[in-house]
C-alpha cells in the first residue's frame, strides 16, 4: 500500500479522532463550569424557582456539585408528569427507548465487530483500508458467509424494537387517558367548522346539539369576524404600554413626562389616561352595538322557528365556526366521534386547542382554501428539500479531506501552508450540518402557517412531519449517498453503472464515521450548551440594554428581530421545543437501525448520545423550562409511527446492501422481516392509535360521576373560548360579569332573589324544576306543571321552556307570579309573559321588572294553566 493510500485511508479515523478530542474536550470543560456555578446563579440555572408562577417542588431540591447527575436521574416519572408535563415524560421515555435499543446494539456488536474485522481481502473490499471502515459490513467480501451475522443482528434489533415499542404503547395509552380526564378546557370543548348558514346562531346550534346531548351543553361561542375590534384591542394595548412606560419614567426621576400632541406639549400620563378611557368607551360602545345586532338575529331565528318559517340569513360578521363546551367528558368524546352532517366538511368537529394557543385569524377558513394552502405548503416543502440537497452534499464531503483536496487543488495549497487545515475541515463538517438543520424550523414554520392551522398544537404536528421528512431525506440519505460516491467520483466517471454498485456496497457502511461525528457533536456540545446556557445569558444581557425596559412588565418582554433573533430576559425561560427535539431523535433512530448492522461500533456512540440528551433535558425541565404549553403528549403517536417508518427504511437499506454484497440467501431473508414490521404497523393502526387518542366512554362516565359528586366548578372552561376583543373592559375585574352568563353564574346571581321569593333551586340543570321548598302537588292539593328555567343562550341555548320563566298553577285561588328572568339570562324572551297562567284576579304582583325579561313579570291573572313544551 502506498503512503498516499495510507494517508487517505487514515483520514476518516483521524477526522473522528479530531472531533472526539476537540468537541469532547470542550463539552467536558463546559460541563465542569456548569457544575461549579449552577448553585451560584439561580436566576440563570433555576428559573422555575426564581419565577413564582413556575415554581414547583422539584425546583426546590438542592444537589451538590456532581450529585445533581444521579439526583435528576432518580426523579420519578410521576413527579415529572405532575410538575413538568406529559410532553416532558413522553420525550424522556423516547430517549430511554433509544438508549435501550442502543445497548442491545452494543450487545450485537460483540460478535459483529470481530466478524467484520476478520474478513479476508479480495477485489470487492481492497479499497477498505481505514481502521474504522474495517469494522463495518463494507469490509466483508461479496458473497461471504459473514453476512449471515448481519442478518441475525437485523432480526434481533427489529424484534427488540417491536417489543419495546409495543410496551410503550400501553404506557402511553394509560397516561394519555389520565391527562384527558383532567379538568382542562380542551378536554371539555370541541371546535366545529363548516357551520351551515341556517345554524349560525346560538339558538339554532343549541337546538342541534341539544337534540344529541340534551342537558350536557355548557356553552356555545360562535366565532365572529371582528377585524375592527381586533384593531381596537391592539390600539388599547399599545396605549396601555405607553402609559405604563410613562409611569415608569415618572417613578424613576420624579418628573412628570410630557408628550407632543396636536395641542402642543401635554402631560403624558394624563394624556394617555384620557386616550385610554376614550378607547375603552369606543370598544364598549361597539361591543354593545354588535351584541344588539346578534341578539336581534337570535330573536329573528326564534320567531322563525316558532312560526316554522325559513331561518333568516345570519349577519356577515358571524363566521361558520364555533367552540362548543360540554358539561361532561362523555359528551365531548361522543361529539368528536360522531358524523354531524351529511355534507362533507360541514359541522366538522375537531379537538379544540388550548385557549391561549388558538390562531383566531385561521378560525373559519373555508375548507377549499385550506386544501389549496395545504397543497402549496407541500409543494414549497418539496422544492426546498430539493434545493437543500446542494449545501448538504457539500457539507458531507468535508470529512473526505484528501478526496476534496484532489478535486479542489487550491485546498491542497492551503493545506500545505497551514498544517491544521485538514483538522479544521473535519471539525467544520458536523457543526455545519447541525447549524444547517437548525435553520429548517424557521423556514418550515412559515410553510406550516400557510396551511391555516387553528392552534399551535396542529401547527407543531405539521412542522414535526416536515422536519422529520427533511431529516430522513437530507441529513441521512443525501449525506450517506453523496459522501459514499464522492470518494470514488473518478471511478464512477469511467464506469458509472458497474462501479456504483460496488462503491455503495463498500462505502455506504463507511459513512458511519460521518454520522458518529454528527451524533457526538449533537449530544456533547448540545448537552453542554443546554446546561451552561451561555448564549441565553448573553441574549439576556443584551435584552437589558434594549428598550423598552422602564417598567417591570417591559423588562419581562422578549424582543424579536425579523422573527429569527429573540432576546429574552432570564425571567422568561420559554417552553421546550419538543417538535425540533423529536425530529432530531427520529434521525438518531434511523442512524441506529441502519448502522447497528452496517457499522456496529456506532451503537456505543448512540447509547452515549441518548444518555447525554436524557441527562441534560431532565435537568432543564425540572429547573428551567415553562411547562404551560403541555399538549398531553400529542406528538408521541406521530413519533412512534415514524420510529416504525425508520425501521422499514433501515430494513430496505440493509436489504439493498445485502443484495449489493451478493448475499443471494441473506437478502431474500430480509423480506420476512420487512413484512413483519408492516404487519406490526397495520396491527397498531387498527386500534392502538385510536385508543391512544380517545378516552373510552366508560372512563368518561366514571370521571363524570366523580365530578358530579364533587360539584365540579366549570369556571376553567366557561368563557375560555370567547374572543378577547369582545370582552367588555369594565368587566375584566369582575369575572362573574364577564362574557356570557353560565349556569353556575346564573345560580350565584339569582339565588338571593329566589330565596327572598320563597323559592329554592333544586337543580339548575336543564329539565329540572323549581319548587317551593320542595312542596309537592299532592300534599298541597295543587298541581305544578313543568316549570322551565330559560337561561343564557351562551350557556345552554334558551333553556327548556320556549320562552323561559316559570309558570305555576293557581294556588288556593290566588295567582302566583311567574318570574321572567333577565333577557341576558332568560333565553329568547326571558320569562315572556311572566306568570301568564294565574288563578283568581288580584294575584300577587310579578317580580321586579329588572328580573322580568322582555315584558317584566306580569301580575298573576286569570288564565288557563299551561306549560310550554320542552324543546
PDB file of C-alpha atoms in Angstrom, residues 506-659:
ATOM      1  CA  UNK A 506     -18.376  -0.763   0.487  1.00  0.00           C
ATOM      2  CA  UNK A 507     -18.654   2.981   1.102  1.00  0.00           C
ATOM      3  CA  UNK A 508     -22.211   3.253   2.487  1.00  0.00           C
ATOM      4  CA  UNK A 509     -21.231   1.375   5.669  1.00  0.00           C
ATOM      5  CA  UNK A 510     -18.144   3.589   5.824  1.00  0.00           C
ATOM      6  CA  UNK A 511     -20.343   6.688   6.166  1.00  0.00           C
ATOM      7  CA  UNK A 512     -20.833   5.672   9.799  1.00  0.00           C
ATOM      8  CA  UNK A 513     -17.908   7.948  10.674  1.00  0.00           C
ATOM      9  CA  UNK A 514     -19.832  10.976   9.417  1.00  0.00           C
ATOM     10  CA  UNK A 515     -22.885  10.108  11.458  1.00  0.00           C
ATOM     11  CA  UNK A 516     -20.913   9.163  14.562  1.00  0.00           C
ATOM     12  CA  UNK A 517     -19.232  12.578  14.396  1.00  0.00           C
ATOM     13  CA  UNK A 518     -22.635  14.217  13.976  1.00  0.00           C
ATOM     14  CA  UNK A 519     -24.137  12.394  16.981  1.00  0.00           C
ATOM     15  CA  UNK A 520     -21.094  13.075  19.160  1.00  0.00           C
ATOM     16  CA  UNK A 521     -21.207  16.785  18.425  1.00  0.00           C
ATOM     17  CA  UNK A 522     -25.010  16.923  18.742  1.00  0.00           C
ATOM     18  CA  UNK A 523     -25.001  15.168  22.101  1.00  0.00           C
ATOM     19  CA  UNK A 524     -21.873  16.570  23.766  1.00  0.00           C
ATOM     20  CA  UNK A 525     -21.987  20.157  22.582  1.00  0.00           C
ATOM     21  CA  UNK A 526     -25.772  20.093  22.631  1.00  0.00           C
ATOM     22  CA  UNK A 527     -25.779  18.879  26.237  1.00  0.00           C
ATOM     23  CA  UNK A 528     -23.146  21.323  27.460  1.00  0.00           C
ATOM     24  CA  UNK A 529     -24.704  24.301  25.654  1.00  0.00           C
ATOM     25  CA  UNK A 530     -28.122  23.405  27.024  1.00  0.00           C
ATOM     26  CA  UNK A 531     -26.821  23.126  30.581  1.00  0.00           C
ATOM     27  CA  UNK A 532     -24.491  26.129  30.701  1.00  0.00           C
ATOM     28  CA  UNK A 533     -26.977  28.379  28.845  1.00  0.00           C
ATOM     29  CA  UNK A 534     -24.125  30.636  27.769  1.00  0.00           C
ATOM     30  CA  UNK A 535     -25.980  32.053  24.784  1.00  0.00           C
ATOM     31  CA  UNK A 536     -29.105  32.531  26.882  1.00  0.00           C
ATOM     32  CA  UNK A 537     -27.096  34.596  29.365  1.00  0.00           C
ATOM     33  CA  UNK A 538     -25.601  36.677  26.548  1.00  0.00           C
ATOM     34  CA  UNK A 539     -29.015  37.279  24.980  1.00  0.00           C
ATOM     35  CA  UNK A 540     -30.451  38.201  28.402  1.00  0.00           C
ATOM     36  CA  UNK A 541     -27.616  40.687  28.891  1.00  0.00           C
ATOM     37  CA  UNK A 542     -28.335  42.249  25.506  1.00  0.00           C
ATOM     38  CA  UNK A 543     -32.046  42.351  26.360  1.00  0.00           C
ATOM     39  CA  UNK A 544     -31.295  44.506  29.415  1.00  0.00           C
ATOM     40  CA  UNK A 545     -29.793  47.116  27.097  1.00  0.00           C
ATOM     41  CA  UNK A 546     -32.664  47.120  24.629  1.00  0.00           C
ATOM     42  CA  UNK A 547     -35.802  49.219  25.007  1.00  0.00           C
ATOM     43  CA  UNK A 548     -38.414  49.078  26.331  1.00  0.00           C
ATOM     44  CA  UNK A 549     -37.077  48.447  29.823  1.00  0.00           C
ATOM     45  CA  UNK A 550     -38.550  51.097  32.123  1.00  0.00           C
ATOM     46  CA  UNK A 551     -41.198  49.022  33.871  1.00  0.00           C
ATOM     47  CA  UNK A 552     -41.130  45.512  35.251  1.00  0.00           C
ATOM     48  CA  UNK A 553     -43.584  44.340  32.598  1.00  0.00           C
ATOM     49  CA  UNK A 554     -41.423  45.844  29.846  1.00  0.00           C
ATOM     50  CA  UNK A 555     -38.281  44.203  31.191  1.00  0.00           C
ATOM     51  CA  UNK A 556     -40.099  40.855  31.204  1.00  0.00           C
ATOM     52  CA  UNK A 557     -40.955  41.054  27.495  1.00  0.00           C
ATOM     53  CA  UNK A 558     -38.986  39.396  24.701  1.00  0.00           C
ATOM     54  CA  UNK A 559     -37.532  41.499  21.899  1.00  0.00           C
ATOM     55  CA  UNK A 560     -37.524  39.818  18.487  1.00  0.00           C
ATOM     56  CA  UNK A 561     -35.786  40.917  15.306  1.00  0.00           C
ATOM     57  CA  UNK A 562     -37.023  39.695  11.885  1.00  0.00           C
ATOM     58  CA  UNK A 563     -38.725  36.720  13.596  1.00  0.00           C
ATOM     59  CA  UNK A 564     -35.381  34.943  13.978  1.00  0.00           C
ATOM     60  CA  UNK A 565     -33.338  36.503  16.779  1.00  0.00           C
ATOM     61  CA  UNK A 566     -35.149  36.653  20.103  1.00  0.00           C
ATOM     62  CA  UNK A 567     -33.629  38.338  23.135  1.00  0.00           C
ATOM     63  CA  UNK A 568     -35.414  37.097  26.242  1.00  0.00           C
ATOM     64  CA  UNK A 569     -34.877  38.034  29.898  1.00  0.00           C
ATOM     65  CA  UNK A 570     -33.927  35.326  32.357  1.00  0.00           C
ATOM     66  CA  UNK A 571     -37.362  35.566  33.972  1.00  0.00           C
ATOM     67  CA  UNK A 572     -38.880  34.245  30.738  1.00  0.00           C
ATOM     68  CA  UNK A 573     -37.246  30.858  30.090  1.00  0.00           C
ATOM     69  CA  UNK A 574     -39.794  29.913  27.452  1.00  0.00           C
ATOM     70  CA  UNK A 575     -41.074  26.481  26.514  1.00  0.00           C
ATOM     71  CA  UNK A 576     -39.074  23.484  25.408  1.00  0.00           C
ATOM     72  CA  UNK A 577     -39.271  22.970  21.636  1.00  0.00           C
ATOM     73  CA  UNK A 578     -40.382  19.342  21.565  1.00  0.00           C
ATOM     74  CA  UNK A 579     -41.076  19.475  17.823  1.00  0.00           C
ATOM     75  CA  UNK A 580     -37.425  20.071  16.891  1.00  0.00           C
ATOM     76  CA  UNK A 581     -36.186  17.687  19.586  1.00  0.00           C
ATOM     77  CA  UNK A 582     -38.406  14.827  18.435  1.00  0.00           C
ATOM     78  CA  UNK A 583     -37.334  15.304  14.804  1.00  0.00           C
ATOM     79  CA  UNK A 584     -33.677  15.128  15.908  1.00  0.00           C
ATOM     80  CA  UNK A 585     -34.449  11.943  17.818  1.00  0.00           C
ATOM     81  CA  UNK A 586     -36.050  10.357  14.737  1.00  0.00           C
ATOM     82  CA  UNK A 587     -32.800  10.986  12.848  1.00  0.00           C
ATOM     83  CA  UNK A 588     -30.932   9.262  15.668  1.00  0.00           C
ATOM     84  CA  UNK A 589     -33.260   6.259  15.400  1.00  0.00           C
ATOM     85  CA  UNK A 590     -32.725   5.798  11.675  1.00  0.00           C
ATOM     86  CA  UNK A 591     -28.944   6.049  12.144  1.00  0.00           C
ATOM     87  CA  UNK A 592     -29.217   3.490  14.933  1.00  0.00           C
ATOM     88  CA  UNK A 593     -31.339   0.999  12.978  1.00  0.00           C
ATOM     89  CA  UNK A 594     -29.177   1.193   9.848  1.00  0.00           C
ATOM     90  CA  UNK A 595     -25.692   1.371  11.330  1.00  0.00           C
ATOM     91  CA  UNK A 596     -26.252  -1.031  14.204  1.00  0.00           C
ATOM     92  CA  UNK A 597     -25.998  -3.609  11.390  1.00  0.00           C
ATOM     93  CA  UNK A 598     -23.659  -1.916   8.920  1.00  0.00           C
ATOM     94  CA  UNK A 599     -21.261  -0.378  11.471  1.00  0.00           C
ATOM     95  CA  UNK A 600     -21.948  -1.796  14.958  1.00  0.00           C
ATOM     96  CA  UNK A 601     -19.361   0.448  16.617  1.00  0.00           C
ATOM     97  CA  UNK A 602     -21.844   3.308  16.151  1.00  0.00           C
ATOM     98  CA  UNK A 603     -24.163   1.727  18.766  1.00  0.00           C
ATOM     99  CA  UNK A 604     -21.775   2.763  21.540  1.00  0.00           C
ATOM    100  CA  UNK A 605     -21.875   6.338  20.268  1.00  0.00           C
ATOM    101  CA  UNK A 606     -25.675   6.239  20.016  1.00  0.00           C
ATOM    102  CA  UNK A 607     -26.062   4.937  23.581  1.00  0.00           C
ATOM    103  CA  UNK A 608     -23.818   7.743  24.813  1.00  0.00           C
ATOM    104  CA  UNK A 609     -25.800  10.296  22.810  1.00  0.00           C
ATOM    105  CA  UNK A 610     -29.193   9.176  24.146  1.00  0.00           C
ATOM    106  CA  UNK A 611     -27.839   9.213  27.716  1.00  0.00           C
ATOM    107  CA  UNK A 612     -26.414  12.745  27.386  1.00  0.00           C
ATOM    108  CA  UNK A 613     -29.672  14.098  25.988  1.00  0.00           C
ATOM    109  CA  UNK A 614     -31.708  12.426  28.722  1.00  0.00           C
ATOM    110  CA  UNK A 615     -29.445  13.818  31.454  1.00  0.00           C
ATOM    111  CA  UNK A 616     -29.462  17.356  30.053  1.00  0.00           C
ATOM    112  CA  UNK A 617     -33.179  17.635  29.422  1.00  0.00           C
ATOM    113  CA  UNK A 618     -34.182  16.026  32.698  1.00  0.00           C
ATOM    114  CA  UNK A 619     -32.284  18.797  34.468  1.00  0.00           C
ATOM    115  CA  UNK A 620     -33.695  21.518  32.226  1.00  0.00           C
ATOM    116  CA  UNK A 621     -37.362  20.589  32.559  1.00  0.00           C
ATOM    117  CA  UNK A 622     -37.001  20.447  36.338  1.00  0.00           C
ATOM    118  CA  UNK A 623     -35.189  23.755  36.770  1.00  0.00           C
ATOM    119  CA  UNK A 624     -35.625  25.835  33.618  1.00  0.00           C
ATOM    120  CA  UNK A 625     -38.487  25.421  31.175  1.00  0.00           C
ATOM    121  CA  UNK A 626     -42.078  26.572  31.473  1.00  0.00           C
ATOM    122  CA  UNK A 627     -44.393  23.514  31.141  1.00  0.00           C
ATOM    123  CA  UNK A 628     -47.536  25.536  30.398  1.00  0.00           C
ATOM    124  CA  UNK A 629     -47.611  24.517  26.718  1.00  0.00           C
ATOM    125  CA  UNK A 630     -48.134  20.859  27.629  1.00  0.00           C
ATOM    126  CA  UNK A 631     -50.182  19.223  24.871  1.00  0.00           C
ATOM    127  CA  UNK A 632     -50.689  15.960  26.703  1.00  0.00           C
ATOM    128  CA  UNK A 633     -48.177  14.020  24.624  1.00  0.00           C
ATOM    129  CA  UNK A 634     -49.957  14.753  21.336  1.00  0.00           C
ATOM    130  CA  UNK A 635     -46.772  14.224  19.327  1.00  0.00           C
ATOM    131  CA  UNK A 636     -45.996  10.815  20.822  1.00  0.00           C
ATOM    132  CA  UNK A 637     -48.176   8.746  18.415  1.00  0.00           C
ATOM    133  CA  UNK A 638     -46.557  10.501  15.451  1.00  0.00           C
ATOM    134  CA  UNK A 639     -43.109   9.814  16.886  1.00  0.00           C
ATOM    135  CA  UNK A 640     -43.983   6.146  17.413  1.00  0.00           C
ATOM    136  CA  UNK A 641     -45.239   5.938  13.841  1.00  0.00           C
ATOM    137  CA  UNK A 642     -42.057   7.467  12.455  1.00  0.00           C
ATOM    138  CA  UNK A 643     -39.923   5.081  14.515  1.00  0.00           C
ATOM    139  CA  UNK A 644     -41.648   2.218  12.708  1.00  0.00           C
ATOM    140  CA  UNK A 645     -41.055   4.021   9.405  1.00  0.00           C
ATOM    141  CA  UNK A 646     -37.348   4.290  10.229  1.00  0.00           C
ATOM    142  CA  UNK A 647     -37.331   0.559  10.955  1.00  0.00           C
ATOM    143  CA  UNK A 648     -38.763  -0.103   7.492  1.00  0.00           C
ATOM    144  CA  UNK A 649     -36.315   2.290   5.814  1.00  0.00           C
ATOM    145  CA  UNK A 650     -33.398   0.642   7.586  1.00  0.00           C
ATOM    146  CA  UNK A 651     -34.574  -2.834   6.591  1.00  0.00           C
ATOM    147  CA  UNK A 652     -34.917  -1.848   2.956  1.00  0.00           C
ATOM    148  CA  UNK A 653     -31.461  -0.223   3.099  1.00  0.00           C
ATOM    149  CA  UNK A 654     -29.936  -3.339   4.632  1.00  0.00           C
ATOM    150  CA  UNK A 655     -31.750  -5.478   2.064  1.00  0.00           C
ATOM    151  CA  UNK A 656     -30.115  -3.354  -0.646  1.00  0.00           C
ATOM    152  CA  UNK A 657     -26.664  -3.623   0.899  1.00  0.00           C
ATOM    153  CA  UNK A 658     -27.040  -7.399   1.194  1.00  0.00           C
ATOM    154  CA  UNK A 659     -28.014  -7.506  -2.475  1.00  0.00           C
TER     155      UNK A 659
END
